Coordinates of C-alpha atoms and ligand atoms in Angstrom, one line a residue:
X21 CA -67.2 -6.2 -167.1
X22 CA -64.5 -8.9 -166.7
X23 CA -62.4 -10.0 -169.7
X24 CA -59.8 -12.7 -170.0
X25 CA -56.7 -11.5 -171.9
X26 CA -53.2 -12.7 -172.8
X27 CA -51.8 -9.2 -173.0
X28 CA -48.6 -8.4 -171.1
X29 CA -48.8 -6.2 -168.0
X30 CA -46.4 -3.8 -169.8
X31 CA -49.1 -3.1 -172.5
X32 CA -51.7 -1.9 -169.9
X33 CA -51.9 1.8 -169.5
X34 CA -55.1 2.0 -167.4
X35 CA -55.7 3.0 -163.8
X36 CA -54.6 0.1 -161.7
X37 CA -52.2 -2.8 -162.4
X38 CA -52.3 -5.6 -159.9
X39 CA -49.8 -8.3 -159.1
X40 CA -50.2 -11.0 -156.4
X41 CA -47.2 -12.2 -154.4
X42 CA -46.6 -15.0 -151.9
X43 CA -44.9 -14.5 -148.6
X44 CA -41.6 -16.5 -148.7
X45 CA -39.7 -18.0 -145.8
X46 CA -38.4 -15.5 -143.3
X47 CA -36.0 -12.8 -144.4
X48 CA -36.7 -13.2 -148.2
X49 CA -38.7 -10.7 -150.2
X50 CA -41.9 -11.9 -151.9
X51 CA -41.4 -13.0 -155.4
X52 CA -43.0 -11.4 -158.4
X53 CA -43.1 -12.7 -162.0
X54 CA -42.2 -9.2 -163.3
X55 CA -38.5 -8.3 -163.0
X56 CA -38.9 -4.5 -162.8
X57 CA -41.7 -4.8 -160.3
X58 CA -39.5 -7.2 -158.3
X59 CA -36.9 -4.4 -157.9
X60 CA -39.6 -2.2 -156.3
X61 CA -40.7 -5.1 -154.0
X62 CA -37.2 -5.8 -152.9
X63 CA -36.8 -2.1 -152.0
X64 CA -40.0 -2.0 -150.1
X65 CA -39.1 -5.3 -148.3
X66 CA -35.9 -3.7 -147.1
X67 CA -37.9 -0.9 -145.6
X68 CA -40.2 -3.5 -144.0
X69 CA -43.2 -2.4 -146.1
X70 CA -43.9 -5.5 -148.2
X71 CA -43.8 -9.0 -146.9
X72 CA -46.6 -10.5 -149.0
X73 CA -48.7 -11.2 -146.0
X74 CA -52.3 -12.2 -146.6
X75 CA -54.3 -9.2 -148.0
X76 CA -51.4 -6.9 -147.4
X77 CA -51.3 -4.1 -150.0
X78 CA -48.5 -2.0 -151.4
X79 CA -49.5 0.8 -153.7
X80 CA -46.8 2.2 -156.0
X81 CA -46.9 5.2 -158.3
X82 CA -44.5 4.4 -161.1
X83 CA -42.6 7.3 -162.7
X84 CA -42.9 7.8 -166.4
X85 CA -39.3 6.6 -166.7
X86 CA -40.0 3.4 -164.9
X87 CA -40.3 1.6 -168.2
X88 CA -42.0 -1.7 -168.4
X89 CA -45.0 -0.3 -166.5
X90 CA -47.3 2.2 -168.2
X91 CA -50.1 1.9 -165.7
X92 CA -51.0 4.8 -163.5
X93 CA -50.8 2.8 -160.4
X94 CA -49.3 -0.5 -159.4
X95 CA -50.8 -2.5 -156.6
X96 CA -49.0 -5.5 -155.0
X97 CA -51.3 -7.7 -153.0
X98 CA -50.1 -10.4 -150.6
X99 CA -51.3 -14.0 -150.7
X100 CA -49.6 -15.0 -147.5
X101 CA -47.5 -18.1 -147.0
X102 CA -50.2 -20.6 -146.0
X103 CA -52.0 -23.0 -148.3
X104 CA -53.8 -21.4 -151.2
X105 CA -57.6 -21.7 -151.3
X106 CA -60.6 -20.6 -153.2
X107 CA -61.6 -18.4 -150.3
X108 CA -58.2 -16.6 -150.3
X109 CA -58.7 -15.6 -153.9
X110 CA -62.2 -14.4 -153.3
X111 CA -60.9 -12.3 -150.4
X112 CA -58.0 -10.7 -152.3
X113 CA -60.4 -10.1 -155.2
X114 CA -62.5 -8.1 -152.6
X115 CA -59.5 -6.3 -151.4
X116 CA -58.6 -5.2 -154.9
X117 CA -62.2 -4.1 -155.6
X118 CA -62.2 -1.9 -152.4
X119 CA -58.9 -0.3 -153.2
X120 CA -60.0 0.4 -156.8
X121 CA -63.2 2.1 -155.5
X122 CA -61.3 4.2 -153.0
X123 CA -58.9 5.3 -155.8
X124 CA -61.7 5.8 -158.2
X125 CA -59.8 3.5 -160.6
X126 CA -62.0 2.4 -163.5
X127 CA -59.7 0.2 -165.6
X128 CA -58.0 -2.7 -163.8
X129 CA -55.5 -5.3 -165.0
X130 CA -54.8 -8.2 -162.8
X131 CA -52.0 -10.6 -163.5
X132 CA -53.1 -14.1 -162.5
X133 CA -50.0 -15.8 -161.1
X134 CA -49.1 -18.8 -163.1
X135 CA -46.3 -20.2 -161.0
X136 CA -48.4 -21.2 -158.0
X137 CA -49.6 -24.7 -157.1
X138 CA -53.3 -23.7 -157.7
X139 CA -55.3 -23.9 -160.9
X140 CA -55.5 -20.7 -162.9
X141 CA -59.1 -21.4 -163.6
X142 CA -60.1 -21.6 -159.9
X143 CA -58.0 -18.5 -159.2
X144 CA -59.7 -16.6 -161.9
X145 CA -63.2 -17.9 -160.9
X146 CA -62.8 -16.8 -157.3
X147 CA -61.0 -13.5 -158.1
X148 CA -64.0 -12.7 -160.3
X149 CA -66.4 -13.5 -157.5
X150 CA -64.4 -11.4 -155.0
X151 CA -64.1 -8.5 -157.4
X152 CA -67.8 -8.3 -158.2
X153 CA -69.1 -9.0 -154.7
X154 CA -66.4 -6.7 -153.1
X155 CA -67.4 -3.8 -155.3
X156 CA -71.0 -3.9 -154.3
X157 CA -72.6 -0.8 -152.7
X158 CA -76.3 -0.1 -152.3
X159 CA -76.7 3.6 -152.8
X160 CA -80.0 3.7 -154.6
X161 CA -81.7 5.9 -152.1
X162 CA -78.8 8.3 -151.6
X163 CA -78.7 11.5 -153.6
X164 CA -75.1 12.2 -154.5
X165 CA -73.6 15.5 -155.4
X166 CA -71.1 15.3 -158.3
X167 CA -68.1 15.7 -156.0
X168 CA -69.2 12.9 -153.7
X169 CA -69.7 10.4 -156.6
X170 CA -68.4 7.0 -155.7
X171 CA -65.8 5.3 -157.8
X172 CA -67.0 2.7 -160.3
X173 CA -65.0 -0.1 -161.8
X174 CA -65.7 -0.3 -165.5
X175 CA -63.4 -2.9 -167.0
X176 CA -61.3 -5.6 -165.4
X177 CA -58.8 -7.7 -167.4
X178 CA -57.5 -10.9 -166.0
X179 CA -54.3 -11.8 -167.8
X180 CA -53.3 -15.4 -168.2
X181 CA -51.1 -17.5 -170.5
X182 CA -52.3 -18.3 -174.0
X183 CA -52.8 -22.0 -173.2
X184 CA -55.0 -21.3 -170.2
X185 CA -57.3 -18.8 -171.9
X186 CA -60.2 -21.1 -172.9
X187 CA -60.5 -22.8 -169.5
X188 CA -60.1 -19.5 -167.6
X189 CA -62.9 -17.9 -169.7
X190 CA -65.3 -20.6 -168.7
X191 CA -64.2 -20.3 -165.1
X192 CA -64.7 -16.6 -165.1
X193 CA -68.2 -17.0 -166.5
X194 CA -69.0 -19.4 -163.6
X195 CA -67.6 -16.8 -161.1
X196 CA -69.6 -14.0 -162.6
X197 CA -72.9 -16.0 -162.6
X198 CA -72.4 -16.9 -158.9
X199 CA -71.4 -13.4 -157.9
X200 CA -74.3 -11.8 -159.8
X201 CA -76.6 -14.2 -157.8
X202 CA -75.1 -13.0 -154.5
X203 CA -75.6 -9.4 -155.7
X204 CA -79.2 -10.1 -156.7
X205 CA -79.9 -11.3 -153.2
X206 CA -78.3 -8.2 -151.6
X207 CA -80.4 -6.0 -153.9
X208 CA -83.6 -7.6 -153.0
X209 CA -82.7 -7.6 -149.3
X210 CA -81.6 -4.0 -149.3
X211 CA -85.0 -2.9 -150.6
X212 CA -86.9 -1.6 -147.6
X213 CA -90.1 -3.4 -146.4
X214 CA -92.3 -0.8 -147.9
X215 CA -90.9 -1.5 -151.3
X216 CA -90.1 -5.2 -151.2
X217 CA -93.6 -6.5 -150.4
X218 CA -94.8 -10.0 -151.4
X219 CA -95.9 -8.7 -154.8
X220 CA -92.2 -7.8 -155.4
X221 CA -91.2 -11.4 -155.2
X222 CA -94.0 -12.2 -157.7
X223 CA -92.8 -9.6 -160.1
X224 CA -89.2 -10.6 -159.9
X225 CA -90.2 -14.2 -160.6
X226 CA -92.2 -13.2 -163.6
X227 CA -89.4 -11.0 -164.9
X228 CA -86.8 -13.8 -164.8
X229 CA -89.2 -16.2 -166.3
X230 CA -89.7 -13.8 -169.2
X231 CA -86.0 -14.0 -170.0
X232 CA -86.5 -17.7 -170.7
X233 CA -85.3 -21.0 -169.3
X234 CA -87.9 -21.1 -166.5
X235 CA -91.6 -20.9 -166.1
X236 CA -93.3 -18.9 -163.3
X237 CA -96.7 -19.2 -161.7
X238 CA -98.0 -17.1 -158.8
X239 CA -100.6 -18.4 -156.4
X240 CA -102.8 -15.5 -155.0
X241 CA -105.0 -15.5 -151.9
X242 CA -108.0 -17.1 -153.7
X243 CA -106.0 -20.0 -155.0
X244 CA -104.3 -20.5 -151.6
X245 CA -107.7 -20.5 -149.9
X246 CA -108.9 -23.3 -152.3
X247 CA -105.7 -25.2 -151.5
X248 CA -106.2 -24.6 -147.7
X249 CA -102.8 -23.1 -147.2
X250 CA -103.6 -21.5 -143.9
X251 CA -100.0 -21.1 -142.9
X252 CA -99.2 -18.6 -145.6
X253 CA -102.7 -17.0 -145.5
X254 CA -102.7 -16.8 -141.7
X255 CA -99.3 -15.1 -141.4
X256 CA -100.2 -12.7 -144.2
X257 CA -103.7 -11.9 -142.9
X258 CA -102.7 -9.0 -140.7
X259 CA -101.2 -7.0 -143.6
X260 CA -102.7 -4.9 -146.3
X261 CA -100.2 -6.5 -148.7
X262 CA -101.6 -9.9 -149.6
X263 CA -99.4 -13.0 -149.4
X264 CA -98.2 -14.8 -152.5
X265 CA -96.7 -18.2 -153.3
X266 CA -94.2 -17.9 -156.2
X267 CA -93.6 -21.1 -158.1
X268 CA -90.6 -21.3 -160.6
X269 CA -90.0 -24.4 -162.7
X270 CA -86.9 -25.3 -164.6
X271 CA -87.4 -28.4 -166.8
X272 CA -84.8 -30.2 -168.8
X273 CA -87.4 -32.2 -170.7
X274 CA -85.5 -35.3 -169.9
X275 CA -86.1 -38.1 -167.4
X276 CA -84.0 -36.7 -164.6
X277 CA -84.4 -36.2 -160.8
X278 CA -86.2 -33.2 -159.4
X279 CA -84.7 -30.9 -156.8
X280 CA -87.2 -28.7 -154.8
X281 CA -86.0 -25.4 -153.3
X282 CA -88.0 -23.5 -150.8
X283 CA -87.1 -20.0 -149.5
X284 CA -88.7 -18.1 -146.6
X285 CA -90.0 -14.8 -148.0
X286 CA -91.2 -12.8 -145.0
X287 CA -90.9 -9.3 -146.3
X288 CA -91.1 -7.8 -142.9
X289 CA -91.3 -9.7 -139.5
X290 CA -92.7 -7.5 -136.8
X291 CA -93.5 -10.6 -134.8
X292 CA -97.2 -10.0 -135.4
X293 CA -99.4 -9.8 -132.3
X294 CA -96.5 -11.5 -130.4
X295 CA -94.7 -8.2 -131.3
X296 CA -91.0 -8.1 -131.2
X297 CA -89.2 -5.4 -129.2
X298 CA -88.3 -2.3 -131.0
X299 CA -84.6 -2.8 -130.8
X300 CA -83.2 -3.6 -134.3
X301 CA -86.7 -4.4 -135.5
X302 CA -85.7 -2.6 -138.8
X303 CA -83.4 -5.5 -139.6
X304 CA -86.5 -7.7 -140.0
X305 CA -86.9 -6.3 -143.5
X306 CA -84.1 -8.9 -144.2
X307 CA -86.4 -11.8 -143.2
X308 CA -86.9 -12.6 -146.8
X309 CA -83.2 -13.5 -147.5
X310 CA -84.0 -17.2 -147.9
X311 CA -86.6 -16.4 -150.5
X312 CA -84.2 -14.1 -152.2
X313 CA -81.4 -16.7 -152.2
X314 CA -83.7 -19.3 -153.9
X315 CA -84.9 -16.7 -156.4
X316 CA -81.4 -15.7 -157.3
X317 CA -80.3 -19.3 -157.6
X318 CA -83.2 -19.9 -160.1
X319 CA -82.0 -16.9 -162.1
X320 CA -78.6 -18.5 -162.3
X321 CA -80.2 -21.9 -163.2
X322 CA -82.1 -20.2 -166.1
X323 CA -78.8 -18.9 -167.3
X324 CA -76.6 -22.0 -166.9
X325 CA -79.3 -24.6 -167.8
X326 CA -78.0 -27.6 -166.0
X327 CA -78.6 -30.9 -167.8
X328 CA -78.8 -33.4 -165.0
X329 CA -81.8 -32.3 -163.0
X330 CA -85.1 -30.5 -163.0
X331 CA -85.5 -27.8 -160.4
X332 CA -88.7 -26.4 -158.8
X333 CA -88.5 -23.4 -156.5
X334 CA -91.3 -22.2 -154.1
X335 CA -91.1 -18.9 -152.4
X336 CA -94.0 -18.3 -149.9
X337 CA -94.1 -14.5 -149.4
X338 CA -95.9 -12.7 -146.7
X339 CA -95.7 -9.7 -144.3
X340 CA -96.0 -10.5 -140.6
X341 CA -97.9 -7.6 -138.9
X342 CA -100.3 -7.1 -136.0
X343 CA -103.8 -5.8 -136.8
X344 CA -107.4 -6.6 -136.1
X345 CA -107.3 -9.2 -138.7
X346 CA -104.0 -10.8 -137.7
X347 CA -103.4 -14.2 -136.4
X348 CA -103.5 -14.4 -132.6
X349 CA -101.8 -16.6 -130.0
X350 CA -104.0 -19.6 -129.5
X351 CA -105.5 -19.6 -133.0
X352 CA -105.5 -23.0 -134.7
X353 CA -104.8 -23.2 -138.4
X354 CA -104.8 -26.0 -141.0
X355 CA -101.7 -26.4 -143.0
X356 CA -101.7 -27.6 -146.6
X357 CA -102.3 -31.3 -146.5
X358 CA -104.5 -31.2 -143.4
X359 CA -102.2 -31.0 -140.3
X360 CA -103.5 -28.6 -137.7
X361 CA -101.2 -26.2 -135.8
X362 CA -101.8 -24.3 -132.6
X363 CA -100.2 -20.9 -133.1
X364 CA -98.9 -20.0 -129.6
X365 CA -96.5 -17.4 -130.8
X366 CA -97.2 -15.4 -134.0
X367 CA -93.5 -14.6 -134.2
X368 CA -92.7 -18.2 -135.1
X369 CA -94.2 -17.5 -138.5
X370 CA -91.5 -18.7 -140.8
X371 CA -92.2 -22.3 -140.1
X372 CA -95.9 -21.8 -140.8
X373 CA -95.4 -20.5 -144.3
X374 CA -92.6 -23.0 -145.1
X375 CA -94.8 -25.9 -143.9
X376 CA -97.4 -25.1 -146.6
X377 CA -94.8 -24.7 -149.3
X378 CA -92.9 -27.9 -148.3
X379 CA -96.1 -30.0 -148.1
X380 CA -97.4 -28.6 -151.4
X381 CA -94.1 -29.0 -153.1
X382 CA -93.5 -32.6 -152.0
X383 CA -97.0 -33.6 -153.0
X384 CA -97.2 -31.7 -156.3
X385 CA -93.7 -32.2 -157.7
X386 CA -92.5 -35.5 -156.1
X387 CA -89.0 -34.2 -155.7
X388 CA -86.0 -36.5 -155.1
X389 CA -84.4 -34.0 -152.7
X390 CA -85.6 -30.8 -150.9
X391 CA -83.6 -27.9 -149.6
X392 CA -85.2 -25.0 -147.8
X393 CA -83.4 -21.8 -146.8
X394 CA -84.7 -19.5 -144.1
X395 CA -83.8 -16.8 -141.5
X396 CA -85.7 -19.0 -139.1
X397 CA -84.5 -18.7 -135.6
X398 CA -82.6 -16.3 -133.3
X399 CA -81.4 -19.4 -131.5
X400 CA -79.0 -20.3 -134.4
X401 CA -77.1 -17.1 -133.7
X402 CA -76.7 -18.2 -130.1
X403 CA -75.5 -21.6 -131.2
X404 CA -73.3 -20.8 -134.2
X405 CA -72.8 -17.0 -134.3
X406 CA -72.5 -15.3 -137.6
X407 CA -69.9 -17.4 -139.4
X408 CA -71.7 -20.8 -140.0
X409 CA -75.1 -21.4 -141.4
X410 CA -77.1 -24.1 -139.5
X411 CA -77.7 -27.2 -141.4
X412 CA -80.4 -29.7 -140.3
X413 CA -81.3 -32.7 -142.4
X414 CA -82.8 -36.2 -142.4
X415 CA -80.2 -37.4 -144.9
X416 CA -76.4 -37.9 -144.5
X417 CA -75.6 -37.9 -148.2
X418 CA -77.5 -34.8 -148.9
X419 CA -75.9 -33.1 -145.9
X420 CA -72.4 -34.1 -147.1
X421 CA -73.0 -32.6 -150.5
X422 CA -74.4 -29.4 -149.1
X423 CA -71.5 -29.0 -146.7
X424 CA -69.1 -29.5 -149.6
X425 CA -71.0 -27.0 -151.8
X426 CA -70.9 -24.4 -148.9
X427 CA -67.2 -25.0 -148.5
X428 CA -66.5 -24.4 -152.2
X429 CA -68.7 -21.3 -152.1
X430 CA -66.9 -19.9 -149.0
X431 CA -70.3 -20.1 -147.2
X432 CA -69.5 -22.7 -144.5
X433 CA -72.3 -24.6 -142.7
X434 CA -72.4 -26.6 -139.5
X435 CA -74.8 -29.6 -139.1
X436 CA -76.9 -29.7 -136.0
X437 CA -78.7 -32.9 -134.9
X438 CA -82.3 -33.7 -135.6
X439 CA -84.0 -36.6 -133.9
X440 CA -87.4 -37.9 -132.9
X441 CA -86.9 -36.8 -129.2
X442 CA -87.2 -33.1 -130.2
X443 CA -90.6 -33.6 -131.7
X444 CA -92.0 -34.1 -128.2
X445 CA -91.5 -30.4 -127.6
X446 CA -94.0 -29.6 -130.3
X447 CA -96.9 -31.6 -128.8
X448 CA -100.1 -29.6 -128.5
X449 CA -103.2 -30.3 -126.3
X450 CA -105.6 -29.2 -129.0
X451 CA -103.9 -29.6 -132.4
X452 CA -101.6 -31.9 -134.2
X453 CA -98.6 -29.6 -133.5
X454 CA -97.8 -26.3 -131.8
X455 CA -95.6 -23.8 -133.5
X456 CA -93.1 -23.3 -130.6
X457 CA -91.1 -25.8 -128.7
X458 CA -89.7 -23.7 -125.8
X459 CA -86.3 -22.2 -125.2
X460 CA -84.3 -25.4 -125.4
X461 CA -82.8 -26.2 -128.8
X462 CA -84.9 -23.6 -130.6
X463 CA -83.2 -24.1 -134.0
X464 CA -83.7 -27.9 -133.8
X465 CA -87.4 -27.8 -132.8
X466 CA -88.0 -25.3 -135.6
X467 CA -86.5 -27.8 -138.0
X468 CA -88.4 -30.7 -136.4
X469 CA -91.5 -28.7 -137.1
X470 CA -90.6 -28.5 -140.8
X471 CA -89.7 -32.1 -140.9
X472 CA -93.3 -33.0 -140.2
X473 CA -94.2 -31.7 -143.7
X474 CA -91.6 -33.4 -145.9
X475 CA -92.1 -37.0 -144.9
X476 CA -89.3 -39.4 -145.8
X477 CA -87.9 -37.5 -148.8
X478 CA -84.2 -36.4 -148.4
X479 CA -84.4 -32.9 -147.1
X480 CA -82.1 -30.3 -145.7
X481 CA -82.9 -27.1 -144.0
X482 CA -80.5 -24.1 -143.9
X483 CA -81.0 -21.7 -141.0
X484 CA -79.3 -18.5 -142.2
X485 CA -80.6 -16.2 -139.5
X486 CA -77.0 -15.7 -138.3
X487 CA -75.3 -15.4 -141.7
X488 CA -77.7 -13.4 -143.8
X489 CA -76.6 -10.0 -142.6
X490 CA -74.4 -8.1 -140.1
X491 CA -71.2 -9.2 -138.5
X492 CA -70.6 -11.3 -141.6
X493 CA -68.2 -8.8 -143.2
X494 CA -65.3 -9.9 -145.2
X495 CA -63.3 -8.1 -147.9
X496 CA -66.0 -9.2 -150.4
X497 CA -69.0 -8.8 -148.0
X498 CA -69.9 -5.3 -147.0
X499 CA -72.1 -4.4 -144.0
X500 CA -75.8 -5.2 -144.5
X501 CA -77.1 -8.3 -146.2
X502 CA -74.4 -10.8 -147.2
X503 CA -76.2 -12.5 -150.1
X504 CA -75.6 -15.8 -148.4
X505 CA -76.8 -19.2 -149.7
X506 CA -77.4 -18.4 -153.4
X507 CA -73.9 -19.4 -154.3
X508 CA -74.0 -22.5 -152.1
X509 CA -77.2 -23.6 -154.0
X510 CA -75.6 -22.9 -157.3
X511 CA -72.5 -24.9 -156.3
X512 CA -74.7 -27.7 -155.1
X513 CA -76.6 -27.8 -158.4
X514 CA -73.4 -27.7 -160.5
X515 CA -71.9 -30.6 -158.6
X516 CA -75.1 -32.7 -158.7
X517 CA -74.3 -36.3 -159.6
Ligands
BES603 N1 -87.2 -14.1 -138.4 C1 -87.1 -14.5 -137.0 C2 -85.8 -15.2 -136.7 C3 -84.6 -14.2 -136.6 C4 -84.3 -13.6 -135.4 C5 -83.8 -14.0 -137.7 C6 -83.2 -12.7 -135.3 C7 -82.7 -13.1 -137.6 C8 -82.4 -12.5 -136.4 C9 -88.2 -15.6 -136.8 O1 -89.4 -15.4 -137.4 C10 -88.5 -15.5 -135.3 O2 -89.0 -14.5 -134.9 N2 -88.2 -16.6 -134.6 C11 -88.4 -16.6 -133.2 C12 -89.0 -18.0 -132.9 C13 -89.5 -18.1 -131.5 C14 -90.8 -17.2 -131.3 C15 -89.9 -19.6 -131.2 C16 -87.1 -16.4 -132.5 O3 -86.1 -16.9 -132.9 O4 -87.1 -15.7 -131.5
MN604 MN1 -90.7 -14.1 -136.4
ZN605 ZN1 -89.2 -14.4 -139.2

């Protein structure tokens, strides 16, 4: 729990008191707003132990006689000397959370620095995100003896001046909603494939709809058969766990634009009959991270109730397995809306389920903009690595706004081109399209495939295959699933004009 307070640091007698300091020009100790703490910093600086470098930590155990500080521990965290940014405060929030867990500190008090050229609201918002996201651990399936119990942060106070309190409270609320969304994504993703089956998406959708703010509807196999959604049905037909299409609707009741969100919900991707190699196949339980991001964003929407737009979310969910009933290379399916696809590789399954959802969503809900999120191609990892999400779009303005939202969220994206030439690679001899376009530009041809199903509507595709898990670690992102894209979507929705 995070509270905003105007108490003085000297009044805090809990486990960990935190000050942030800037690195000053060479040969000067970092400056702290508290005089007594400054003495300690000066001393440590002389010894070469405290320069205020970015994310540098100095832990001090104040004596009882060290009056002015009653806290059990004092932590000085460096902010460095470069320009301040939202991301920096998220990162140091994560650093504090990790320290607190290691020390088993339960009650924290952070002094939000007021003398810096950066708004207290944004500092508090991003510190809150970093603290919550940085304290995340997934230990549900680990039995712990009492003596190995992990630390748990129970209460965090952010102290600010009286006049800033009201604004900072709102900012912290924003930070908490966004961080909780990231954590919801990680929790869904961390559930193994035998637990997080398509039905789990349906239940989660129903559960958040019950809390109010949004309405849920789940399409089962029968209904998808009537609608001729052979992408979702085909990909799911090799599994004993039937596929689902989860529909979530947020309505303002006003005459406002509609945003359509679509998230890839492959709960396990073995590749199907075009079986993947065994190496790291277990990671393919994370192939539902796009669906989870969209789900968590809708949970945040239900809470924040934005007034300027209606939002519809579609999560096609299926398990891609080989069996005697599975789709085979060479099969031809009919996507929603009638386009036929020659399935030459059953491992290119994401685009098949997304195509149905996009075509259905565009026709049914007549959106003004569409964003899909998917762990779609290994090729995006070759192109961009693990630190930029691939963005492909038919619309410059939408792209600009998503890039800006990602920047604010600390989830940077990089736009890749999309043009008619690439469609050539998807020409089939026997159907309207084939589902693979060869090795060249794999991320772009995947997007070109999706583009066939959105028509002229402003649309953007986020390929998160490189950023959804592993090698994405930061002080506020542990190993495993990162929770990427939910906060970008939330930022995008908040800044909708
Ligand atoms: N889910 C994978 C993409 C993926 C690969 C995500 C590695 C994260 C890490 C997707 O369904 C897939 O298998 N794509 C194929 C497409 C190919 C067969 C055209 C790929 O990228 O190899
Ligand atoms: Mn695949
Ligand atoms: Zn996949």
